[in-house]
Each structure stands twice: as C-alpha cells, then as structure tokens.
CSV table of C-alpha atoms in Angstrom, one decimal:
chain,number,residue,atom,x,y,z
A,1,MET,CA,43.5,34.1,-31.9
A,2,PRO,CA,46.9,32.2,-31.5
A,3,ASP,CA,48.4,31.5,-28.0
A,4,PRO,CA,51.6,33.2,-28.1
A,5,GLU,CA,53.0,31.5,-25.2
A,6,ALA,CA,52.2,28.3,-26.6
A,7,THR,CA,53.7,28.9,-29.6
A,8,SER,CA,57.1,29.8,-28.2
A,9,ALA,CA,57.5,26.9,-25.8
A,10,THR,CA,56.9,24.5,-28.8
A,11,ALA,CA,59.2,26.3,-31.1
A,12,PRO,CA,62.7,24.6,-32.0
A,13,SER,CA,65.7,26.3,-30.6
A,14,PRO,CA,67.3,29.1,-32.4
A,15,LEU,CA,70.9,27.1,-32.8
A,16,GLU,CA,68.9,23.9,-34.3
A,17,ALA,CA,66.8,26.1,-36.7
A,18,ASN,CA,70.0,27.7,-37.7
A,19,ARG,CA,71.4,24.4,-38.7
A,20,ALA,CA,68.3,23.5,-40.5
A,21,VAL,CA,68.6,26.6,-42.5
A,22,LEU,CA,72.1,25.6,-43.5
A,23,VAL,CA,71.5,22.2,-44.4
A,24,TYR,CA,68.4,23.2,-46.6
A,25,LEU,CA,70.3,26.3,-48.4
A,26,LEU,CA,73.4,23.7,-49.4
A,27,LEU,CA,70.9,21.1,-50.4
A,28,VAL,CA,68.4,23.4,-52.4
A,29,ASN,CA,71.7,25.1,-54.3
A,30,VAL,CA,73.6,21.8,-55.0
A,31,LEU,CA,71.0,19.6,-56.3
A,32,PRO,CA,69.5,21.5,-59.1
A,33,GLY,CA,72.8,22.0,-60.4
A,34,LEU,CA,73.6,18.3,-60.0
A,35,ALA,CA,70.2,17.8,-61.9
A,36,LEU,CA,71.0,20.3,-64.8
A,37,LEU,CA,74.5,18.5,-65.2
A,38,ALA,CA,72.6,15.1,-65.6
A,39,GLY,CA,70.8,16.8,-68.7
A,40,TRP,CA,67.4,17.3,-66.6
A,41,PRO,CA,65.1,20.1,-67.7
A,42,VAL,CA,65.1,23.6,-65.6
A,43,GLY,CA,61.9,23.3,-64.5
A,44,LEU,CA,61.8,19.8,-63.3
A,45,SER,CA,65.5,20.1,-62.0
A,46,LEU,CA,63.9,23.0,-59.8
A,47,LEU,CA,60.9,21.1,-58.6
A,48,LEU,CA,62.5,17.8,-57.6
A,49,SER,CA,65.5,19.5,-56.2
A,50,ALA,CA,63.2,21.5,-53.6
A,51,ALA,CA,61.2,18.6,-52.9
A,52,VAL,CA,64.2,16.6,-52.2
A,53,ALA,CA,65.6,19.4,-50.1
A,54,LEU,CA,63.0,19.8,-47.8
A,55,LEU,CA,62.5,15.9,-47.4
A,56,LEU,CA,66.0,15.4,-46.4
A,57,THR,CA,66.0,18.7,-44.1
A,58,VAL,CA,62.7,17.5,-42.3
A,59,LEU,CA,64.1,13.9,-41.8
A,60,VAL,CA,67.6,15.1,-40.3
A,61,PHE,CA,65.8,17.6,-38.0
A,62,ARG,CA,62.6,15.9,-37.2
A,63,ARG,CA,62.6,17.3,-33.6
A,64,ALA,CA,62.8,20.7,-34.7
A,65,PHE,CA,59.7,19.9,-37.1
A,66,ALA,CA,57.8,18.5,-34.7
A,67,ALA,CA,58.4,21.3,-32.6
A,68,LEU,CA,56.8,23.5,-35.3
A,69,ALA,CA,53.6,21.3,-35.7
A,70,ARG,CA,53.0,21.6,-31.9
A,71,SER,CA,52.8,25.1,-32.5
A,72,GLY,CA,49.5,25.3,-34.0
A,73,ARG,CA,50.8,27.5,-36.8
A,74,LEU,CA,50.6,24.4,-39.3
A,75,SER,CA,47.1,23.6,-38.5
A,76,ARG,CA,45.4,26.9,-38.6
A,77,PRO,CA,43.6,28.3,-41.6
A,78,PRO,CA,44.7,31.7,-43.0
A,79,PRO,CA,42.6,34.3,-42.1
A,80,PRO,CA,41.0,35.4,-45.9
A,81,GLY,CA,40.9,39.6,-45.1
A,82,LEU,CA,44.7,39.7,-43.2
A,83,THR,CA,45.7,37.5,-46.2
A,84,ALA,CA,44.2,39.5,-49.0
A,85,GLY,CA,45.2,42.7,-47.3
A,86,SER,CA,49.1,41.4,-46.9
A,87,LEU,CA,48.9,40.6,-50.6
A,88,LEU,CA,48.0,44.0,-51.8
A,89,LEU,CA,50.9,45.2,-50.2
A,90,THR,CA,53.3,42.8,-51.1
A,91,LEU,CA,52.8,42.7,-54.8
A,92,PRO,CA,52.5,46.3,-55.3
A,93,GLY,CA,55.7,46.8,-53.1
A,94,ALA,CA,57.8,44.2,-54.7
A,95,LEU,CA,56.9,45.7,-58.3
A,96,GLY,CA,57.8,49.1,-57.1
A,97,LEU,CA,61.4,48.1,-55.5
A,98,GLY,CA,61.8,45.9,-58.7
A,99,LEU,CA,61.5,49.5,-60.8
A,100,VAL,CA,64.6,50.7,-58.4
A,101,ALA,CA,66.7,47.5,-58.8
A,102,GLY,CA,66.3,47.9,-62.8
A,103,TYR,CA,67.1,51.7,-62.4
A,104,LEU,CA,70.3,51.4,-60.2
A,105,LEU,CA,71.5,47.9,-61.7
A,106,PRO,CA,70.5,48.1,-65.6
A,107,GLN,CA,73.3,45.9,-66.8
A,108,VAL,CA,72.8,43.3,-63.7
A,109,VAL,CA,69.4,42.9,-64.9
A,110,ALA,CA,69.9,43.1,-68.3
A,111,ASN,CA,72.8,40.2,-68.2
A,112,THR,CA,70.7,38.1,-65.6
A,113,PRO,CA,69.1,35.2,-66.8
A,114,GLN,CA,65.4,35.4,-66.6
A,115,LEU,CA,63.5,32.4,-64.6
A,116,GLY,CA,62.1,29.8,-66.8
A,117,SER,CA,63.5,31.5,-70.3
A,118,GLU,CA,64.6,28.1,-71.0
A,119,ALA,CA,62.0,25.9,-70.1
A,120,GLU,CA,59.2,25.4,-72.2
A,121,GLY,CA,56.2,23.0,-73.3
A,122,LEU,CA,55.8,20.6,-70.4
A,123,ASP,CA,58.8,21.5,-68.1
A,124,LEU,CA,57.3,24.9,-68.2
A,125,LEU,CA,54.4,23.5,-66.5
A,126,TRP,CA,56.8,21.8,-64.0
A,127,LEU,CA,58.5,25.0,-63.4
A,128,PHE,CA,55.2,26.8,-62.4
A,129,VAL,CA,54.3,24.0,-59.8
A,130,ALA,CA,57.9,24.1,-58.5
A,131,VAL,CA,57.5,27.9,-58.2
A,132,ALA,CA,54.1,28.5,-56.7
A,133,GLY,CA,54.0,25.3,-55.0
A,134,VAL,CA,57.1,23.5,-53.6
A,135,VAL,CA,59.5,26.2,-53.4
A,136,PRO,CA,57.0,28.5,-51.5
A,137,LEU,CA,56.0,25.6,-49.0
A,138,ALA,CA,59.8,24.5,-48.5
A,139,GLU,CA,60.9,27.9,-47.7
A,140,GLU,CA,58.1,29.0,-45.5
A,141,LEU,CA,58.8,25.8,-43.5
A,142,VAL,CA,62.4,26.9,-43.3
A,143,PHE,CA,62.4,30.1,-42.7
A,144,ARG,CA,59.0,31.6,-41.3
A,145,GLY,CA,58.5,28.2,-39.8
A,146,LEU,CA,61.5,27.2,-38.0
A,147,LEU,CA,63.7,30.3,-38.1
A,148,LEU,CA,60.9,32.9,-37.1
A,149,GLY,CA,59.6,30.4,-34.6
A,150,ALA,CA,63.0,29.9,-32.9
A,151,TYR,CA,64.3,33.6,-32.8
A,152,GLU,CA,60.6,34.3,-31.3
A,153,ARG,CA,62.0,32.4,-28.2
A,154,VAL,CA,65.1,34.6,-27.3
A,155,ARG,CA,63.9,37.8,-29.0
A,156,PRO,CA,61.2,40.5,-29.2
A,157,LEU,CA,58.7,39.4,-32.1
A,158,ALA,CA,59.8,42.9,-34.3
A,159,VAL,CA,63.8,41.7,-33.7
A,160,ALA,CA,62.8,38.3,-34.5
A,161,ALA,CA,60.8,39.3,-37.8
A,162,LEU,CA,63.7,41.5,-38.7
A,163,TRP,CA,66.3,38.8,-38.4
A,164,THR,CA,64.2,36.2,-40.5
A,165,ALA,CA,63.8,39.0,-43.2
A,166,GLY,CA,67.5,39.5,-43.6
A,167,VAL,CA,68.6,35.9,-43.4
A,168,PHE,CA,65.6,35.2,-46.0
A,169,LEU,CA,67.0,38.1,-48.2
A,170,LEU,CA,70.5,37.0,-48.2
A,171,ALA,CA,69.6,33.4,-49.0
A,172,HIS,CA,68.5,34.3,-52.6
A,173,ALA,CA,71.7,35.5,-53.4
A,174,SER,CA,70.7,38.1,-56.0
A,175,PRO,CA,71.0,42.0,-55.9
A,176,VAL,CA,67.6,42.3,-57.9
A,177,GLN,CA,65.6,40.1,-55.5
A,178,LEU,CA,67.3,41.2,-52.6
A,179,LEU,CA,65.2,44.6,-53.2
A,180,THR,CA,62.4,43.2,-54.8
A,181,LEU,CA,61.8,40.2,-52.0
A,182,ILE,CA,62.1,43.2,-49.0
A,183,PRO,CA,58.1,43.5,-48.8
A,184,LEU,CA,57.5,39.9,-48.8
A,185,SER,CA,60.0,39.1,-46.3
A,186,TRP,CA,58.9,41.4,-43.8
A,187,ILE,CA,55.0,41.4,-44.5
A,188,ALA,CA,54.9,37.5,-44.5
A,189,ALA,CA,56.8,37.3,-41.1
A,190,ARG,CA,54.6,39.7,-39.5
A,191,ALA,CA,51.5,38.2,-41.0
A,192,VAL,CA,52.2,35.0,-39.7
A,193,GLN,CA,53.0,36.5,-36.1
A,194,VAL,CA,49.7,38.1,-36.5
A,195,SER,CA,47.5,35.4,-37.7
A,196,GLY,CA,49.3,32.3,-36.2
A,197,SER,CA,49.2,30.4,-39.5
A,198,LEU,CA,52.1,29.8,-41.6
A,199,TRP,CA,49.6,29.0,-44.5
A,200,THR,CA,49.4,33.0,-44.7
A,201,SER,CA,52.9,33.3,-45.7
A,202,VAL,CA,53.0,30.2,-48.1
A,203,LEU,CA,49.8,31.8,-50.0
A,204,LEU,CA,51.8,35.3,-50.0
A,205,HIS,CA,54.9,33.3,-51.2
A,206,ALA,CA,53.2,31.7,-53.7
A,207,VAL,CA,51.5,34.7,-55.6
A,208,ASN,CA,54.4,36.6,-55.0
A,209,ASN,CA,56.3,33.6,-57.0
A,210,LEU,CA,53.9,33.8,-59.7
A,211,LEU,CA,53.9,37.5,-60.4
A,212,ALA,CA,57.9,37.2,-60.5
A,213,LEU,CA,57.5,34.1,-62.9
A,214,GLY,CA,54.9,35.8,-65.1
A,215,VAL,CA,57.0,39.5,-65.2
A,216,SER,CA,60.3,37.3,-66.0
A,217,GLN,CA,58.4,35.6,-68.9
A,218,LEU,CA,57.3,38.9,-70.3
A,219,ALA,CA,60.8,40.4,-70.0
A,220,ALA,CA,62.2,37.5,-71.5
A,221,GLN,CA,59.4,37.8,-74.5
A,222,GLN,CA,60.0,41.5,-74.8
A,223,ALA,CA,63.7,41.2,-75.0
A,224,SER,CA,63.6,38.6,-77.6
A,225,ASP,CA,61.2,40.9,-79.7
A,226,ALA,CA,61.8,44.4,-79.1
A,227,GLY,CA,64.4,45.0,-76.8
A,228,VAL,CA,63.7,46.0,-73.2
A,229,ASP,CA,63.4,49.8,-72.3
A,230,GLU,CA,65.7,51.3,-69.6
A,231,VAL,CA,63.9,52.2,-66.2
A,232,THR,CA,63.9,56.3,-65.9
A,233,LEU,CA,64.4,58.0,-62.8
A,234,SER,CA,61.1,59.1,-62.4
A,235,LEU,CA,59.7,55.5,-62.7
A,236,ALA,CA,62.2,54.2,-60.1
A,237,LEU,CA,61.4,57.5,-57.8
A,238,GLY,CA,57.6,56.5,-58.2
A,239,GLY,CA,58.6,52.8,-57.6
A,240,LEU,CA,60.5,53.8,-54.5
A,241,LEU,CA,57.6,56.0,-53.3
A,242,VAL,CA,55.2,52.8,-54.0
A,243,GLY,CA,57.2,50.5,-52.1
A,244,GLY,CA,58.0,52.5,-49.1
A,245,VAL,CA,54.2,53.4,-48.6
A,246,CYS,CA,53.7,49.8,-49.1
A,247,LEU,CA,56.3,48.7,-46.0
A,248,TRP,CA,55.1,51.6,-44.2
A,249,ILE,CA,51.8,50.6,-44.2
A,250,ALA,CA,52.8,46.9,-43.4
A,251,VAL,CA,54.5,47.9,-40.2
A,252,ARG,CA,51.8,50.1,-39.0
A,253,TRP,CA,49.1,47.5,-39.8
A,254,LEU,CA,51.0,44.2,-38.8
A,255,ARG,CA,51.4,44.6,-35.2
A,256,PRO,CA,50.9,41.2,-33.5
A,257,LYS,CA,50.8,41.5,-29.3
A,258,PRO,CA,53.8,41.1,-27.6
A,259,GLN,CA,54.7,37.9,-26.5
A,260,PRO,CA,57.0,36.7,-23.4
A,261,TYR,CA,60.8,35.5,-24.3
A,262,ALA,CA,64.0,34.4,-22.6
A,263,PRO,CA,66.8,36.2,-23.6
A,264,GLY,CA,69.6,33.7,-25.1
A,265,PRO,CA,71.9,33.0,-28.0
A,266,LEU,CA,70.8,33.4,-31.5
A,267,VAL,CA,74.1,33.6,-33.4
A,268,SER,CA,75.8,30.7,-33.9
A,269,GLY,CA,78.5,29.0,-36.2
A,270,SER,CA,75.8,27.9,-38.6
A,271,LEU,CA,74.2,30.9,-38.9
A,272,ILE,CA,77.6,32.8,-39.7
A,273,ALA,CA,78.0,30.1,-42.4
A,274,VAL,CA,74.9,30.8,-43.9
A,275,ILE,CA,75.4,34.7,-44.2
A,276,VAL,CA,79.1,34.1,-45.5
A,277,LEU,CA,78.2,31.9,-48.5
A,278,CYS,CA,75.0,34.0,-48.8
A,279,VAL,CA,77.0,37.0,-49.3
A,280,ALA,CA,79.7,35.4,-51.4
A,281,GLY,CA,76.8,34.2,-53.5
A,282,LEU,CA,75.4,37.9,-53.5
A,283,ALA,CA,78.7,39.2,-54.5
A,284,ALA,CA,79.2,36.8,-57.5
A,285,SER,CA,75.4,37.2,-58.8
A,286,LEU,CA,76.5,41.1,-58.8
A,287,LEU,CA,80.0,41.0,-60.4
A,288,LEU,CA,79.7,37.9,-63.1
A,289,PRO,CA,77.5,39.9,-65.2
A,290,LEU,CA,79.1,42.9,-65.1
A,291,ALA,CA,82.1,41.2,-66.6
A,292,PRO,CA,83.3,41.5,-70.0
A,293,PRO,CA,82.1,38.7,-72.5
A,294,GLY,CA,85.4,36.2,-72.4
A,295,GLY,CA,86.8,37.9,-69.6
C-alpha cells in the first residue's frame, strides 16, 4: 500500500500545479492548429503536438514533476484487479452517458466532426498512437499527477479528486465529452488515490480513448452509409441509469484511507484563467454547431 504521508509531502504545490495545467492546455490547443495550418495530417499533428506540449511543460516545471516522481506514484505498477474493475465501471458509464448526450444535444452531436474522420492510411495509425499512448500519458501526468497530488496537500482526498475531475472535464471543452468523460474523470482520480499508481489512470484513459475513437470511426462510417439514428428517450434513460449505477458503485468501492493535509490556497489566477478559457471553449463548441450554414 502507498504511504499517504510520503505522497503528500513530496507533491508539488497547488499554485505551481495550476500554472503547469494552464501552460499545458495553451500549448496542446495551439500547437495542433499550427500543425494543421502547416499542412500536416490530423493524426501526426495530434501526436507531435501532445508530445511537444508535454515535453515543454516538463521542462518549464521541472521541480513540480520531480516532486511527482518522488511521490512514488510513477514507480508503482497498476494493480490488475483494481484496474480491471475500474475499467468495467468506466467504459459502460461512458457509453451510457454518451447516449444521454446524443438525446439532449442531437444537433451538436450530428454537427461535431468525428475524431479521426479525416485520418486515413498511415495517419490513422499515428492517430491511434496519439489517442491511446501520448495523449493519455500527457494528460494523466498533468491532471492526476501534478494537479491531484498538489490538491491533496491542501484538501481532503475526495475534495481533491472532485476539483481535479472538474478541471479535467472543463479542459476538454466539448458538451458531449463533458458528459462521457464524467466516469473517467472521477474513477481515474480515485483509482490513483487507492492504488498509489499513476499508471492505473493512464491505462484507464488509454482504453477509454480507444473506445471513443472506435465509436467515432463507426459513427462516421454509418453516417456516410445510411445516416445516424436518433437516440430515443428510452435509450437515453437507460444510458443515464447505467452511467449512474457505474458512478455509484465507483463512489462506494474506491474509497482510499484518509490522509493528513494542511489547509491552504487552491484557487489562483492560473486556475481562474484555465476555467475562463475552458468555459469559453465549451460555449463555442456548443454554439458553433447550432449556427446556420453561412450564418
């Protein structure tokens, strides 16, 4: 079992973690656009942008990542049973809440470009490598690594997990992802706290992304062949039930032992900037697909 006191003592500070998240999000959102403008294919753009964004963030915040390494969460292997159980809750929960998103926001879902719909050939391979490898590793190091560990220094474990989950959800700036990523955002944080291994959340994230990419590819294929059926109310309610049950089980099951913390500042200008930028992106992703063509 992990030593909670050692983990807390070696974690980066919340203010430094907030700055690291801000820098990473700015880089990972700007770099792909620049790569696409330069004519790079979608998959390669995502792969290299995520890798460069992570590398630059690590270089700028070397002390914070060094503190994360000392916490032991990078050296502990993921426990197979806990990881498998977390996957069995995350994946059905994501699919269920995806049906809810399809019912509540049908026009947004229909008009939102499917991930990887423009990738083909070798670029599709780069896309899978990015989605299942580089992106999960980068996001878990930043969110469940730096941010979660830092927040645990100044808040109870459940509160730290909730804050981290909220920032992670907002960072994806999509109303559909906001719903489908709820299980992963909570379960990954609690699984790391229980197991003491960041690799638990990396595996959860990677498999979840592979599922999302596979569903996206299938949806794009169906849309081009025969159109996409609307999600009925009964399907949405069933999805909500599945998602709710998965989350309820996760809350009851993944309960780490309490650890000492020293109350201190958690919100900073960097975190406020992250929230403002993410909310603006979320509003844009919600409103743009609803705009009439040529409007």
